[in-house]
Every structure is written in structure tokens, then in C-alpha cells.
Tab-separated table of N, CA, C and O in Angstrom:
chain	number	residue	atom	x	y	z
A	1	UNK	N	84.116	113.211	71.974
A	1	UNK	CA	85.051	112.201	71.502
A	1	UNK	C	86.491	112.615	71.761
A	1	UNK	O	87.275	111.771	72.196
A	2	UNK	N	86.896	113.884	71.517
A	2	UNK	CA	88.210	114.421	71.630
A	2	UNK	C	88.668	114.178	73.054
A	2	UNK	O	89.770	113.714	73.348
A	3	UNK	N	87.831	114.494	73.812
A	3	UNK	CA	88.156	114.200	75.424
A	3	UNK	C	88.663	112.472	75.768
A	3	UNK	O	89.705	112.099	76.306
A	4	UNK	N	87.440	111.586	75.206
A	4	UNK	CA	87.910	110.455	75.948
A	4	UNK	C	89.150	109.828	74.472
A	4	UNK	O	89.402	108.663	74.162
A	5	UNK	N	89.520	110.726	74.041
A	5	UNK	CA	90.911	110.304	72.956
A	5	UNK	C	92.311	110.763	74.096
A	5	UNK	O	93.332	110.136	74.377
A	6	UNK	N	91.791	112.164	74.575
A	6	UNK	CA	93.188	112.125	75.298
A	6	UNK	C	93.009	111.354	76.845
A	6	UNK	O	94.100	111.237	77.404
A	7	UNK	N	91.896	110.835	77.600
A	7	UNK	CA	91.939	110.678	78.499
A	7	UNK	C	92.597	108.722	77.780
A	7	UNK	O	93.468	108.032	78.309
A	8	UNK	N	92.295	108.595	77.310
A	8	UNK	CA	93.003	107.034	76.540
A	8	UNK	C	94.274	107.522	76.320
A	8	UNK	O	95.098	106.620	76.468
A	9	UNK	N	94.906	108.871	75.948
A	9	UNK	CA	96.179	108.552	75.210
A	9	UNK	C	97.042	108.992	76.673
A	9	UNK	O	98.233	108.686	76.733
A	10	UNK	N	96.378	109.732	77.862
A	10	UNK	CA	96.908	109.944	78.844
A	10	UNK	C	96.900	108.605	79.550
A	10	UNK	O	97.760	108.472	80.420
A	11	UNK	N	96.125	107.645	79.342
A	11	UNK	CA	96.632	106.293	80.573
A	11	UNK	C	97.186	105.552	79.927
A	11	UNK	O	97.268	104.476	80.520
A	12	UNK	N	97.818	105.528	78.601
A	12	UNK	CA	98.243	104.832	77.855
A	12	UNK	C	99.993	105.289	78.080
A	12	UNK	O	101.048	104.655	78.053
A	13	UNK	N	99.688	106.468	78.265
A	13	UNK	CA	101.589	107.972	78.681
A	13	UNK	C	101.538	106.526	80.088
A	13	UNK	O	102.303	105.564	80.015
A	14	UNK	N	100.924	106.623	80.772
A	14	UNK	CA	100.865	106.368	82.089
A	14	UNK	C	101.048	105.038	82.452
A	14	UNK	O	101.547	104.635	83.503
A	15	UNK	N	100.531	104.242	81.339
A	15	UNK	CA	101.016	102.651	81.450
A	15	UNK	C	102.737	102.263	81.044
A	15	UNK	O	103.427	101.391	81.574
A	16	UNK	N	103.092	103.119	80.055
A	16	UNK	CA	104.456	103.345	79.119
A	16	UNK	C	105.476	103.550	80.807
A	16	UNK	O	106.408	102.867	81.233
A	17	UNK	N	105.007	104.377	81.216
A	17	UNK	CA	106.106	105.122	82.213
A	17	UNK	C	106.281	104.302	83.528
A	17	UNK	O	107.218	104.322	84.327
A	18	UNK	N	104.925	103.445	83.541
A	18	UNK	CA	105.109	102.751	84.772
A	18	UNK	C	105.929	101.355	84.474
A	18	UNK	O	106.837	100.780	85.074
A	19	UNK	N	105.026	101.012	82.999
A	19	UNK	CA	106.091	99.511	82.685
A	19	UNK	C	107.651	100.137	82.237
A	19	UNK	O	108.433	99.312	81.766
A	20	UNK	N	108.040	101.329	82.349
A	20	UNK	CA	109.593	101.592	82.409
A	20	UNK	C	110.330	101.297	83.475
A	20	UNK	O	111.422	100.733	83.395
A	21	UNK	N	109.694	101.717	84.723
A	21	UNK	CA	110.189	102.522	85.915
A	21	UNK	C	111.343	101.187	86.422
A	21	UNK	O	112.516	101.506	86.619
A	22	UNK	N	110.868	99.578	86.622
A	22	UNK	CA	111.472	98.758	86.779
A	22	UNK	C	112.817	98.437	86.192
A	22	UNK	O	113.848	98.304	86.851
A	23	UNK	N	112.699	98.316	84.798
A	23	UNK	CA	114.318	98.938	84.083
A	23	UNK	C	114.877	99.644	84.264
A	23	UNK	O	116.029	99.255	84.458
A	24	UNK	N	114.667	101.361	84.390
A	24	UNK	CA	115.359	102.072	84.636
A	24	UNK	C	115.730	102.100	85.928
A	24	UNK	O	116.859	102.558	86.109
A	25	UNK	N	114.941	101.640	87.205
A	25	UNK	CA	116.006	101.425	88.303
A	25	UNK	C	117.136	100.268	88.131
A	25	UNK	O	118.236	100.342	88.679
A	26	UNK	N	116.757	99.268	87.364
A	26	UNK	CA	118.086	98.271	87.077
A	26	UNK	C	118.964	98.821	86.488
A	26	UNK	O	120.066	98.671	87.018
A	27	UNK	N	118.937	99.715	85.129
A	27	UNK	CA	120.010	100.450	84.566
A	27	UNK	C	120.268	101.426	85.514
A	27	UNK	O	121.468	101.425	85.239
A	28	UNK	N	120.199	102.178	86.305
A	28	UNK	CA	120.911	103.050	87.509
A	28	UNK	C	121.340	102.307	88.390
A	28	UNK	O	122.004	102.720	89.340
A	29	UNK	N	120.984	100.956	88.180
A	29	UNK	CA	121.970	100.322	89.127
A	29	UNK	C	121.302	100.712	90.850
A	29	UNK	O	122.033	101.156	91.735
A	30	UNK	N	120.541	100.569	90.948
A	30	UNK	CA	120.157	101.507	92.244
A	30	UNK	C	119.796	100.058	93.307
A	30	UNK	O	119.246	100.222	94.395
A	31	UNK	N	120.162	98.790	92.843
A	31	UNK	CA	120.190	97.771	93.858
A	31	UNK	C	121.521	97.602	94.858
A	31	UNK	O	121.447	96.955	95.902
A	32	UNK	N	122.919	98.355	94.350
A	32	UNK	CA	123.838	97.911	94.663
A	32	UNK	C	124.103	99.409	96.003
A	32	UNK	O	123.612	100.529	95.865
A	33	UNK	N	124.741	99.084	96.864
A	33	UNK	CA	124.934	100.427	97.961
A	33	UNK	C	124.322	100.629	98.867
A	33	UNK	O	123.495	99.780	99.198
A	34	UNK	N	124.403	101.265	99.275
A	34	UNK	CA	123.085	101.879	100.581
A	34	UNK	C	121.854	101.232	99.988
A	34	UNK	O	121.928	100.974	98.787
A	35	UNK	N	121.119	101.030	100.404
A	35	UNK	CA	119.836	100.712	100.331
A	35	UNK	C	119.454	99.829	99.342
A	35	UNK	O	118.297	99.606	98.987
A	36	UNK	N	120.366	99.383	98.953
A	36	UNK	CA	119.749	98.513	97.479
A	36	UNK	C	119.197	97.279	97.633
A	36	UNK	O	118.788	96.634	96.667
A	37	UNK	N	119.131	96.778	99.080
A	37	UNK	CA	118.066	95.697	99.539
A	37	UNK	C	116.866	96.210	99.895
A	37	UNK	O	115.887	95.499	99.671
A	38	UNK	N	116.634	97.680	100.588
A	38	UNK	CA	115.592	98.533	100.539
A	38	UNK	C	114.759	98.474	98.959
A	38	UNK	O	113.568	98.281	98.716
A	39	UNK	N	115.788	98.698	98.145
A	39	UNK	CA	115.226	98.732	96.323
A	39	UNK	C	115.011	97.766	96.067
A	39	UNK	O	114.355	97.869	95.030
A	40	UNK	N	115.144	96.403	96.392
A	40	UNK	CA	114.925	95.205	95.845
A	40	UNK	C	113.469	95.154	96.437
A	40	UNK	O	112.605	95.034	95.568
A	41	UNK	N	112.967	95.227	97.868
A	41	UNK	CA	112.335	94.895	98.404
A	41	UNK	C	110.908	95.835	97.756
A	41	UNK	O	109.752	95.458	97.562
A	42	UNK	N	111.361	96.771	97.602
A	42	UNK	CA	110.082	97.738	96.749
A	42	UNK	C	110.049	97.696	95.831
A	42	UNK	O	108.852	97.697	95.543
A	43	UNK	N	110.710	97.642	94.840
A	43	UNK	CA	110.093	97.102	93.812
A	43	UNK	C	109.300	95.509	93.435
A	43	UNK	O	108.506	95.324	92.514
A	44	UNK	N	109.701	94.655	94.265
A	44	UNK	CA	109.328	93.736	94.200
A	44	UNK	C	107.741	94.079	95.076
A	44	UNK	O	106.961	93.129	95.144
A	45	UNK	N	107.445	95.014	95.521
A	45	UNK	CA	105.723	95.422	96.062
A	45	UNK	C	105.529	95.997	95.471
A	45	UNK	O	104.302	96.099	95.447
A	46	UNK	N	106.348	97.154	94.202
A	46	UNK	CA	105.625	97.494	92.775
A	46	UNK	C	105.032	96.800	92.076
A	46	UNK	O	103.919	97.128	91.664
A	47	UNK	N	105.785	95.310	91.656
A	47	UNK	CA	105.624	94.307	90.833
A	47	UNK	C	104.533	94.029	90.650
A	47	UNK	O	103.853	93.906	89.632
A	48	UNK	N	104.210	93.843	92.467
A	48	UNK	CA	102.842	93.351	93.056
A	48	UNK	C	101.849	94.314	92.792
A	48	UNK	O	100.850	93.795	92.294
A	49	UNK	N	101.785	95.265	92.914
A	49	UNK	CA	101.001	96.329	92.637
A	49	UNK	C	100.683	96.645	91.356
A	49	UNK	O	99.495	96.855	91.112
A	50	UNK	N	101.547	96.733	90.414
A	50	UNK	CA	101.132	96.773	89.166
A	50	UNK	C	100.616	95.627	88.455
A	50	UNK	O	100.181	95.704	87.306
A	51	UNK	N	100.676	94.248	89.336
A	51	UNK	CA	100.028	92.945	88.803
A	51	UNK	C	98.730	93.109	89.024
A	51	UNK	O	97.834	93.044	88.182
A	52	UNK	N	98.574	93.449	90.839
A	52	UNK	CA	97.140	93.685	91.071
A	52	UNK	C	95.767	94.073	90.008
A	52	UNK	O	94.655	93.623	89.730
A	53	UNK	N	96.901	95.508	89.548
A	53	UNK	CA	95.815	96.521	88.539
A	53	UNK	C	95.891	96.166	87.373
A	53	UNK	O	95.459	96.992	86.569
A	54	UNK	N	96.325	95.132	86.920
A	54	UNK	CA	96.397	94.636	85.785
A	54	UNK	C	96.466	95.614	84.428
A	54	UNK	O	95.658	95.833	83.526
A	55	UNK	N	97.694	96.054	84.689
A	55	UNK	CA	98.237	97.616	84.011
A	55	UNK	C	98.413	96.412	82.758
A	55	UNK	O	98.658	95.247	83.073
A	56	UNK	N	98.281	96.775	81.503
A	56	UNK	CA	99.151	96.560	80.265
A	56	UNK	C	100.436	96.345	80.384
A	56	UNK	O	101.107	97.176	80.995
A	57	UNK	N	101.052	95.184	79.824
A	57	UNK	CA	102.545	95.577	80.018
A	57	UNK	C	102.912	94.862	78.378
A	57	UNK	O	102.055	94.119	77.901
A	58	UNK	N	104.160	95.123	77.605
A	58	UNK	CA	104.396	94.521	76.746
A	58	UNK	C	105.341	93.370	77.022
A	58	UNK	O	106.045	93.574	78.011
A	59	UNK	N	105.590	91.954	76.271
A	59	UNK	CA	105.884	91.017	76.731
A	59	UNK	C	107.421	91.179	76.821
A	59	UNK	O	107.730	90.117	77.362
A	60	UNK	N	108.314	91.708	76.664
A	60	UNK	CA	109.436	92.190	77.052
A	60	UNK	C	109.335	92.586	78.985
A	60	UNK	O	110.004	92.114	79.904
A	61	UNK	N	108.565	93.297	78.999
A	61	UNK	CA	108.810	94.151	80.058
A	61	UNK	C	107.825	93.079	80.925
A	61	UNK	O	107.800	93.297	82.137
A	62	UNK	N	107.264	92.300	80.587
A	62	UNK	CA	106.829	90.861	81.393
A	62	UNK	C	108.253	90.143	81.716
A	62	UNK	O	108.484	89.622	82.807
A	63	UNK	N	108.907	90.167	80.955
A	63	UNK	CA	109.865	89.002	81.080
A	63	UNK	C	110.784	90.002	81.347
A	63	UNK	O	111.722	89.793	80.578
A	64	UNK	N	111.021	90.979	82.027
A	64	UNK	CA	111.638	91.541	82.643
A	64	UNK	C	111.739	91.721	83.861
A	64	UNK	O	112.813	91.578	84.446
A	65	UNK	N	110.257	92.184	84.653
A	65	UNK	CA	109.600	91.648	85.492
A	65	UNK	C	110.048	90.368	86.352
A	65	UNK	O	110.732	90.202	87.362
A	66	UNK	N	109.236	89.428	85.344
A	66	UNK	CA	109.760	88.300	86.086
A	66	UNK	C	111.275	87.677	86.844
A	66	UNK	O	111.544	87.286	87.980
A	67	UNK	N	112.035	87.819	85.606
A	67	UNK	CA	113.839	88.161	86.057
A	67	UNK	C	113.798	88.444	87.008
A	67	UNK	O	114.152	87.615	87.847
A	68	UNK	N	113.293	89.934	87.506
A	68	UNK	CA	113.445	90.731	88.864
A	68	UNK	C	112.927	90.054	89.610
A	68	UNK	O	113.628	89.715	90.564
A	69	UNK	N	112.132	89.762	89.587
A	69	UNK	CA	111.194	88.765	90.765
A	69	UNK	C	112.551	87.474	90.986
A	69	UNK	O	113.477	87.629	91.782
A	70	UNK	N	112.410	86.447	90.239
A	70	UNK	CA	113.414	85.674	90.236
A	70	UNK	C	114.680	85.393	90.828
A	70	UNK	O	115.101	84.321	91.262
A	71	UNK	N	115.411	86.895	90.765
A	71	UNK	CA	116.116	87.403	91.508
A	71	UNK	C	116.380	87.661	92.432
A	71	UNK	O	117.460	87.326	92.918
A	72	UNK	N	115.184	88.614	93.268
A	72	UNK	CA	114.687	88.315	94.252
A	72	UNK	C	114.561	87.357	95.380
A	72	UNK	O	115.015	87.406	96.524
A	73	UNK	N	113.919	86.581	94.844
A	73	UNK	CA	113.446	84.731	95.540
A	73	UNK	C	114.582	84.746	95.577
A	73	UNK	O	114.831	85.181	96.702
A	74	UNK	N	116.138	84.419	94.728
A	74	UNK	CA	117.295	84.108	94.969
A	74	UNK	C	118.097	84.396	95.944
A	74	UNK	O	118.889	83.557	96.372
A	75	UNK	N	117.992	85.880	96.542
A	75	UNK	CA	118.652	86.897	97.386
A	75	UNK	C	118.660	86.186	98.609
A	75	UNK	O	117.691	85.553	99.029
A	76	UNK	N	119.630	86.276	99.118
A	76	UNK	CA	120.268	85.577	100.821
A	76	UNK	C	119.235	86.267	101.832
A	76	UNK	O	118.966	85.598	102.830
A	77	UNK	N	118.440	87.888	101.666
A	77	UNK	CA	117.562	88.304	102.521
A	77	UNK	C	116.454	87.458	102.444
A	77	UNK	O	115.853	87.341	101.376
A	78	UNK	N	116.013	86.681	103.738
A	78	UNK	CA	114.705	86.319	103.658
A	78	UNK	C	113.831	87.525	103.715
A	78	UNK	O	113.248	87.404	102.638
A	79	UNK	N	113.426	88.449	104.180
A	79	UNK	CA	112.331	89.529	104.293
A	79	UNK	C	112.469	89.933	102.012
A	79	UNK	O	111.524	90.279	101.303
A	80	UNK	N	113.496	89.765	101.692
A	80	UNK	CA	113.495	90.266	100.125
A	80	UNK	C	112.660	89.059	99.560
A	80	UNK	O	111.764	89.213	98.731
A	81	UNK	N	113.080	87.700	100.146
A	81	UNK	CA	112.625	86.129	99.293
A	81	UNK	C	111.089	86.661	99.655
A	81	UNK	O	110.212	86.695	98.792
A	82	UNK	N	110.892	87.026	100.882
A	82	UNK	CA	109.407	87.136	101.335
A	82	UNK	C	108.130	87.702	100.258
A	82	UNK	O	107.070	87.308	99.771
A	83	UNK	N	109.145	89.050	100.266
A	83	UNK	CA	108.254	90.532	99.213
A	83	UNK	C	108.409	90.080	97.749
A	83	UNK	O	107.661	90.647	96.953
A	84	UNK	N	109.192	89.222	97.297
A	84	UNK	CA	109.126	88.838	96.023
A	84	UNK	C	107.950	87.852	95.988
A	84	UNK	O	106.971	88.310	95.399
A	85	UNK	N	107.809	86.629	96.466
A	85	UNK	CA	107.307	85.239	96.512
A	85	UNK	C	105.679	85.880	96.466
A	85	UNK	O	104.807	85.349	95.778
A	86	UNK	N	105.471	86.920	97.188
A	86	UNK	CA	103.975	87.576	97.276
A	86	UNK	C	104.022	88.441	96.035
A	86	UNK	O	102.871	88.850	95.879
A	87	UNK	N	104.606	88.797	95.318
A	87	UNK	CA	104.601	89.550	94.213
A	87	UNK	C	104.599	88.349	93.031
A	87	UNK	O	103.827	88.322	92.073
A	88	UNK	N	105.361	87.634	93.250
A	88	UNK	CA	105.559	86.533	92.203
A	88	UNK	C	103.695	85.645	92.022
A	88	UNK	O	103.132	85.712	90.929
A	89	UNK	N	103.049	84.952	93.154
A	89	UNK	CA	101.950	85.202	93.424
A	89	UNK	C	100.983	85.461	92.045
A	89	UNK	O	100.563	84.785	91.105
A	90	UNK	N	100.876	87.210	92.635
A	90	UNK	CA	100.085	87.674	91.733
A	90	UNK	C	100.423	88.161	90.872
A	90	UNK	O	99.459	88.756	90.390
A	91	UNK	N	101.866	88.407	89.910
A	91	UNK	CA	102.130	88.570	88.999
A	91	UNK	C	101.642	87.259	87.970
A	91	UNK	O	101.197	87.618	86.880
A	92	UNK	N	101.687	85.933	88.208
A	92	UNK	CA	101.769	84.887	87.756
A	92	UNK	C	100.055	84.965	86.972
A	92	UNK	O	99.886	84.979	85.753
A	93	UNK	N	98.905	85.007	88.030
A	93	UNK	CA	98.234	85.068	88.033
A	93	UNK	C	97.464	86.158	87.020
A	93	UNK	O	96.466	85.979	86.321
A	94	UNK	N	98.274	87.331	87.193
A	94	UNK	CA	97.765	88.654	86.123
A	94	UNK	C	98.047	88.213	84.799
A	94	UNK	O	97.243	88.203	83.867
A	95	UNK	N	99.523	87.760	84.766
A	95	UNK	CA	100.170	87.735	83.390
A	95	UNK	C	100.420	86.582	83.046
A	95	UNK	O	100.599	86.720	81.835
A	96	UNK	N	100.558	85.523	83.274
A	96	UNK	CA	101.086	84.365	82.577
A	96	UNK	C	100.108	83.260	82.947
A	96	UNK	O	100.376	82.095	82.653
A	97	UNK	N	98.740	83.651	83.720
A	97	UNK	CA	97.861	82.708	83.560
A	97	UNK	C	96.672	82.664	84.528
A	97	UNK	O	96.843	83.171	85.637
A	98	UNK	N	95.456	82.100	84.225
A	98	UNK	CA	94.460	82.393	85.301
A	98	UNK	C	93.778	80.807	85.851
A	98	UNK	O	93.704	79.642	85.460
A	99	UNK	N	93.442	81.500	86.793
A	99	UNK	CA	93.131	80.046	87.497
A	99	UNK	C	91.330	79.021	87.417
A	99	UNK	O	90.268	79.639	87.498
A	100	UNK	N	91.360	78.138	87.325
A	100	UNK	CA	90.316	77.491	87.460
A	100	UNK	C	89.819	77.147	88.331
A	100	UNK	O	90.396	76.883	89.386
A	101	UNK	N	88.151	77.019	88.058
A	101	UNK	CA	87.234	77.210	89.140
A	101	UNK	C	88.142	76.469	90.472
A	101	UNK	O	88.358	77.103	91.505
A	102	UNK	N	88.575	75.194	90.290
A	102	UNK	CA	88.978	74.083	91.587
A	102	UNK	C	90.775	74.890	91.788
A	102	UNK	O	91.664	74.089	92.077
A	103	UNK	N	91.067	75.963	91.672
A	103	UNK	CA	92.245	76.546	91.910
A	103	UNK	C	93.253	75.973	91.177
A	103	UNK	O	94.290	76.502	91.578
A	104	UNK	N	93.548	75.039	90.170
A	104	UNK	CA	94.111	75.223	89.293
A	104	UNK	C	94.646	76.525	88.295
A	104	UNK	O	93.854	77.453	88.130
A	105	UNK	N	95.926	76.580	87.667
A	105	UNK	CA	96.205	77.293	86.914
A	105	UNK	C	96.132	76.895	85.584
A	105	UNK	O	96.562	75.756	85.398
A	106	UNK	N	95.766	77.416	84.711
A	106	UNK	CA	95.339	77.314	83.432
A	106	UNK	C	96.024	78.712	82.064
A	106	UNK	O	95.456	79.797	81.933
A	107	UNK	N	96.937	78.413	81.458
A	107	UNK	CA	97.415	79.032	80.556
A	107	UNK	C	97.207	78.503	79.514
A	107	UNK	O	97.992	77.950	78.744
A	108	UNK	N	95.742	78.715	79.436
A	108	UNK	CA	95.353	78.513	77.600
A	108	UNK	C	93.783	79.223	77.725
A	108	UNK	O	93.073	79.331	76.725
């Protein structure tokens, strides 16, 4: 029992740090300068990636998320509108709703 307590409290460290990582590159500011269309563009295939695996996230850091995405789509780079719109996608899908049999979306 002790084992699968820390192997739970270790992916739980591990969900915490990943639903951070997106904020704390916005608070460093790390979109603006050299590369900060490079940073837009990867995180917005984090987004995607962490939607995929359907990591836990708390609803703050959903609607944080999304912003970024949002943002994104907004940006004058089409290749950035691109990597968001595919992240946006399956974020939608993980977190704010699932789809029905005839491909409908369904949030209830």
C-alpha cells in the first residue's frame, strides 16, 4: 500500500508542475524577444499534449490555458494561428466537452 501511496503522490507532484509550467513561462515573460514566437508556438503543442493525456488540471489553470490558446489564434503568425487551432482542437475536447456518437459536441 505504501508504494502505490507514493507512486499517486508522485504523479500527482507531476500533474501540479506540469499544470504550472504554462504560467510561469507567461510570468517570465518569455513570449516577448528573441524567440518568443518560437515560445508561443510550443507551448501551444504543450497545450496539445497535455490535452491529449488528459493530465488533471484545476479549473483556473483550464482557463488559463485557454487564454493562451486564444491568444495564439489572434497572433499575426499564421504557422502560431496554425499550432494553436490544433491544440485548441483537442484541448476543447479533453476539457470543456466530449463528443457524440454523430460528432457533435456535448457539454453535459
Amino acid at each position: 500500500m505504501s508504494t502505490q501511496n507514493e507512486v499517486l503522490s508522485l504523479i500527482l507532484d507531476k500533474q501540479k508542475s506540469i499544470a504550472g509550467l504554462v504560467p510561469a513561462i507567461e510570468k517570465a515573460r518569455l513570449y516577448r524577444g528573441k524567440g518568443g514566437e518560437i515560445m508561443r508556438s510550443v507551448v501551444s503543442r504543450f497545450i496539445e499534449c497535455v490535452s491529449l493525456s488528459n493530465i488533471s488540471l484545476p479549473e483556473k489553470i483550464k482557463h488559463s490555458l485557454l487564454d493562451t490558446l486564444n491568444e495564439n489564434m489572434r497572433h499575426p503568425n499564421s504557422q502560431i494561428q496554425n499550432v494553436a487551432v490544433e491544440a485548441f482542437k483537442h484541448f476543447v475536447l479533453a476539457y470543456l466537452g466530449k463528443t457524440t456518437n454523430k460528432g457533435a459536441l456535448s457539454f453535459w
